[in-house]
Amino acid sequence: MFWKRSVLGLFALAVFTAVPSAANAQAYQCRAPQISSVPRIAPETPRVVPTTGYTLALSWSPAFCRTREDSRAHRTQCSGDNGRFGLIVHGLWPQGSRTWPQWCPANAPLTPAEVRANMCMMPSARLIARQWTKHGSCMTRRPETYFAVTRILWDSLRIPDFDRISREDGLTAGRIRRALADANDGWSPSQIGVKLNGDGWLQEIRLCYGPRFRPTRCDARRFGARDGRQAQIWRGL
């Protein structure tokens, strides 16, 4: 039943998101590096529960790279040698009613070619490997299907000019979510989560989907910062 539900969801996704979209404004002149091996991720205790929806988590790369420009582990994303990034995909996560499935048994291996194919969307080989092992394994049997679904969702989005928005006076979490909702037909602010750090800097945007990959209202856990909370966006581009 788990796999049948997954296949139905993927079919609904293909129908819902098969529309033209603007070219990704999130990756600036990205050049995918050569990948010779896949990072090893040690699975933790499996949690297999029914999937009731999904979250597409988008990280704000300039803030992440603020203190990591010289990090060897994050060179692709943060050094500038492979391009500059705005929003990147952190992951596509299945959700449950009270918790979420994770670390499901996976038989199909992730290949270096599959990792490289997604490096402009998720510019970290370790991040790609971890997202498949922890989350993708609970959605599909094969990693290529998981990343194909993620790319469809990613490519369907129009990203507002957060560099310009970051310069606005009185910026709030609500302004950030409204900007994304206004740029994308079918989305409302209640379906978009905003994660800020303790000092109010944007860390992540979370898009909430129902079981058939249609936008749905975020629960409190994913909604994050309230609309009126003061926010800042680090520009490092």
PDB file of C-alpha atoms in Angstrom, residues 17-111:
ATOM      1  CA  THR A  17       3.390  20.686 -12.230  1.00  0.00           C
ATOM      2  CA  ALA A  18       3.801  20.107 -15.981  1.00  0.00           C
ATOM      3  CA  VAL A  19       3.660  23.839 -16.771  1.00  0.00           C
ATOM      4  CA  PRO A  20       6.296  26.179 -18.223  1.00  0.00           C
ATOM      5  CA  SER A  21       8.361  28.081 -15.688  1.00  0.00           C
ATOM      6  CA  ALA A  22      11.062  30.710 -15.599  1.00  0.00           C
ATOM      7  CA  ALA A  23      14.675  29.597 -15.603  1.00  0.00           C
ATOM      8  CA  ASN A  24      15.989  29.060 -12.094  1.00  0.00           C
ATOM      9  CA  ALA A  25      17.160  32.342 -10.646  1.00  0.00           C
ATOM     10  CA  GLN A  26      18.551  30.572  -7.611  1.00  0.00           C
ATOM     11  CA  ALA A  27      21.808  29.225  -9.067  1.00  0.00           C
ATOM     12  CA  TYR A  28      24.165  31.768 -10.580  1.00  0.00           C
ATOM     13  CA  GLN A  29      26.273  30.297 -13.399  1.00  0.00           C
ATOM     14  CA  CYS A  30      26.418  26.922 -11.699  1.00  0.00           C
ATOM     15  CA  ARG A  31      28.954  24.406 -12.984  1.00  0.00           C
ATOM     16  CA  ALA A  32      28.497  20.894 -11.656  1.00  0.00           C
ATOM     17  CA  PRO A  33      31.815  19.383 -10.525  1.00  0.00           C
ATOM     18  CA  GLN A  34      32.980  15.923 -11.442  1.00  0.00           C
ATOM     19  CA  ILE A  35      31.865  13.285  -8.948  1.00  0.00           C
ATOM     20  CA  SER A  36      33.852  10.077  -8.598  1.00  0.00           C
ATOM     21  CA  SER A  37      32.215   8.566  -5.523  1.00  0.00           C
ATOM     22  CA  VAL A  38      29.106   8.835  -3.376  1.00  0.00           C
ATOM     23  CA  PRO A  39      29.513   9.837   0.288  1.00  0.00           C
ATOM     24  CA  ARG A  40      28.639   7.037   2.680  1.00  0.00           C
ATOM     25  CA  ILE A  41      25.674   7.788   4.932  1.00  0.00           C
ATOM     26  CA  ALA A  42      25.054   5.473   7.874  1.00  0.00           C
ATOM     27  CA  PRO A  43      21.287   4.945   8.247  1.00  0.00           C
ATOM     28  CA  GLU A  44      19.795   5.459  11.661  1.00  0.00           C
ATOM     29  CA  THR A  45      16.818   3.676  13.210  1.00  0.00           C
ATOM     30  CA  PRO A  46      14.046   3.400  10.590  1.00  0.00           C
ATOM     31  CA  ARG A  47      10.718   5.097  11.180  1.00  0.00           C
ATOM     32  CA  VAL A  48       8.087   3.817   8.747  1.00  0.00           C
ATOM     33  CA  VAL A  49       4.745   5.627   9.052  1.00  0.00           C
ATOM     34  CA  PRO A  50       2.064   6.530   6.468  1.00  0.00           C
ATOM     35  CA  THR A  51       2.828   9.610   4.387  1.00  0.00           C
ATOM     36  CA  THR A  52       0.210  12.379   4.580  1.00  0.00           C
ATOM     37  CA  GLY A  53       2.052  15.142   2.719  1.00  0.00           C
ATOM     38  CA  TYR A  54       5.418  16.577   1.748  1.00  0.00           C
ATOM     39  CA  THR A  55       7.707  19.520   2.443  1.00  0.00           C
ATOM     40  CA  LEU A  56      10.112  21.067  -0.043  1.00  0.00           C
ATOM     41  CA  ALA A  57      12.772  22.774   2.073  1.00  0.00           C
ATOM     42  CA  LEU A  58      14.784  25.556   0.398  1.00  0.00           C
ATOM     43  CA  SER A  59      17.880  26.883   2.153  1.00  0.00           C
ATOM     44  CA  TRP A  60      19.158  30.447   1.696  1.00  0.00           C
ATOM     45  CA  SER A  61      22.724  29.743   0.589  1.00  0.00           C
ATOM     46  CA  PRO A  62      24.342  33.169   1.247  1.00  0.00           C
ATOM     47  CA  ALA A  63      23.530  32.850   4.956  1.00  0.00           C
ATOM     48  CA  PHE A  64      24.782  29.259   5.102  1.00  0.00           C
ATOM     49  CA  CYS A  65      28.030  30.210   3.345  1.00  0.00           C
ATOM     50  CA  ARG A  66      28.616  33.331   5.421  1.00  0.00           C
ATOM     51  CA  THR A  67      31.149  31.511   7.606  1.00  0.00           C
ATOM     52  CA  ARG A  68      31.960  28.640   5.247  1.00  0.00           C
ATOM     53  CA  GLU A  69      33.627  30.257   2.213  1.00  0.00           C
ATOM     54  CA  ASP A  70      36.917  28.542   3.043  1.00  0.00           C
ATOM     55  CA  SER A  71      35.361  25.243   4.111  1.00  0.00           C
ATOM     56  CA  ARG A  72      36.649  22.290   2.122  1.00  0.00           C
ATOM     57  CA  ALA A  73      33.530  20.285   2.971  1.00  0.00           C
ATOM     58  CA  HIS A  74      31.279  22.982   1.464  1.00  0.00           C
ATOM     59  CA  ARG A  75      33.535  24.125  -1.358  1.00  0.00           C
ATOM     60  CA  THR A  76      31.078  23.510  -4.202  1.00  0.00           C
ATOM     61  CA  GLN A  77      28.383  25.610  -2.570  1.00  0.00           C
ATOM     62  CA  CYS A  78      30.411  28.300  -0.831  1.00  0.00           C
ATOM     63  CA  SER A  79      33.764  28.926  -2.558  1.00  0.00           C
ATOM     64  CA  GLY A  80      32.341  30.562  -5.679  1.00  0.00           C
ATOM     65  CA  ASP A  81      34.419  28.279  -7.908  1.00  0.00           C
ATOM     66  CA  ASN A  82      31.308  26.492  -9.169  1.00  0.00           C
ATOM     67  CA  GLY A  83      29.005  29.494  -9.248  1.00  0.00           C
ATOM     68  CA  ARG A  84      26.969  31.467  -6.744  1.00  0.00           C
ATOM     69  CA  PHE A  85      23.704  30.339  -5.211  1.00  0.00           C
ATOM     70  CA  GLY A  86      20.620  31.975  -3.760  1.00  0.00           C
ATOM     71  CA  LEU A  87      17.994  29.462  -2.675  1.00  0.00           C
ATOM     72  CA  ILE A  88      18.988  25.816  -2.977  1.00  0.00           C
ATOM     73  CA  VAL A  89      17.047  22.640  -2.269  1.00  0.00           C
ATOM     74  CA  HIS A  90      17.733  21.293   1.190  1.00  0.00           C
ATOM     75  CA  GLY A  91      15.453  18.337   0.610  1.00  0.00           C
ATOM     76  CA  LEU A  92      12.027  16.937  -0.198  1.00  0.00           C
ATOM     77  CA  TRP A  93      10.607  15.404   2.968  1.00  0.00           C
ATOM     78  CA  PRO A  94       7.625  13.087   3.389  1.00  0.00           C
ATOM     79  CA  GLN A  95       5.391  14.058   6.309  1.00  0.00           C
ATOM     80  CA  GLY A  96       3.157  12.013   8.606  1.00  0.00           C
ATOM     81  CA  SER A  97       0.197  13.003  10.728  1.00  0.00           C
ATOM     82  CA  ARG A  98       2.195  13.314  13.977  1.00  0.00           C
ATOM     83  CA  THR A  99       5.742  12.538  12.951  1.00  0.00           C
ATOM     84  CA  TRP A 100       7.492  11.754   9.670  1.00  0.00           C
ATOM     85  CA  PRO A 101       8.955   8.673   8.012  1.00  0.00           C
ATOM     86  CA  GLN A 102      12.724   8.468   7.742  1.00  0.00           C
ATOM     87  CA  TRP A 103      15.636   6.093   7.156  1.00  0.00           C
ATOM     88  CA  CYS A 104      13.495   3.528   5.347  1.00  0.00           C
ATOM     89  CA  PRO A 105      15.244   0.449   3.915  1.00  0.00           C
ATOM     90  CA  ALA A 106      16.624   1.190   0.431  1.00  0.00           C
ATOM     91  CA  ASN A 107      17.981  -1.335  -2.035  1.00  0.00           C
ATOM     92  CA  ALA A 108      18.855   0.854  -5.035  1.00  0.00           C
ATOM     93  CA  PRO A 109      22.258   2.581  -4.759  1.00  0.00           C
ATOM     94  CA  LEU A 110      22.872   6.239  -5.483  1.00  0.00           C
ATOM     95  CA  THR A 111      25.423   6.668  -8.297  1.00  0.00           C
TER      96      THR A 111
END
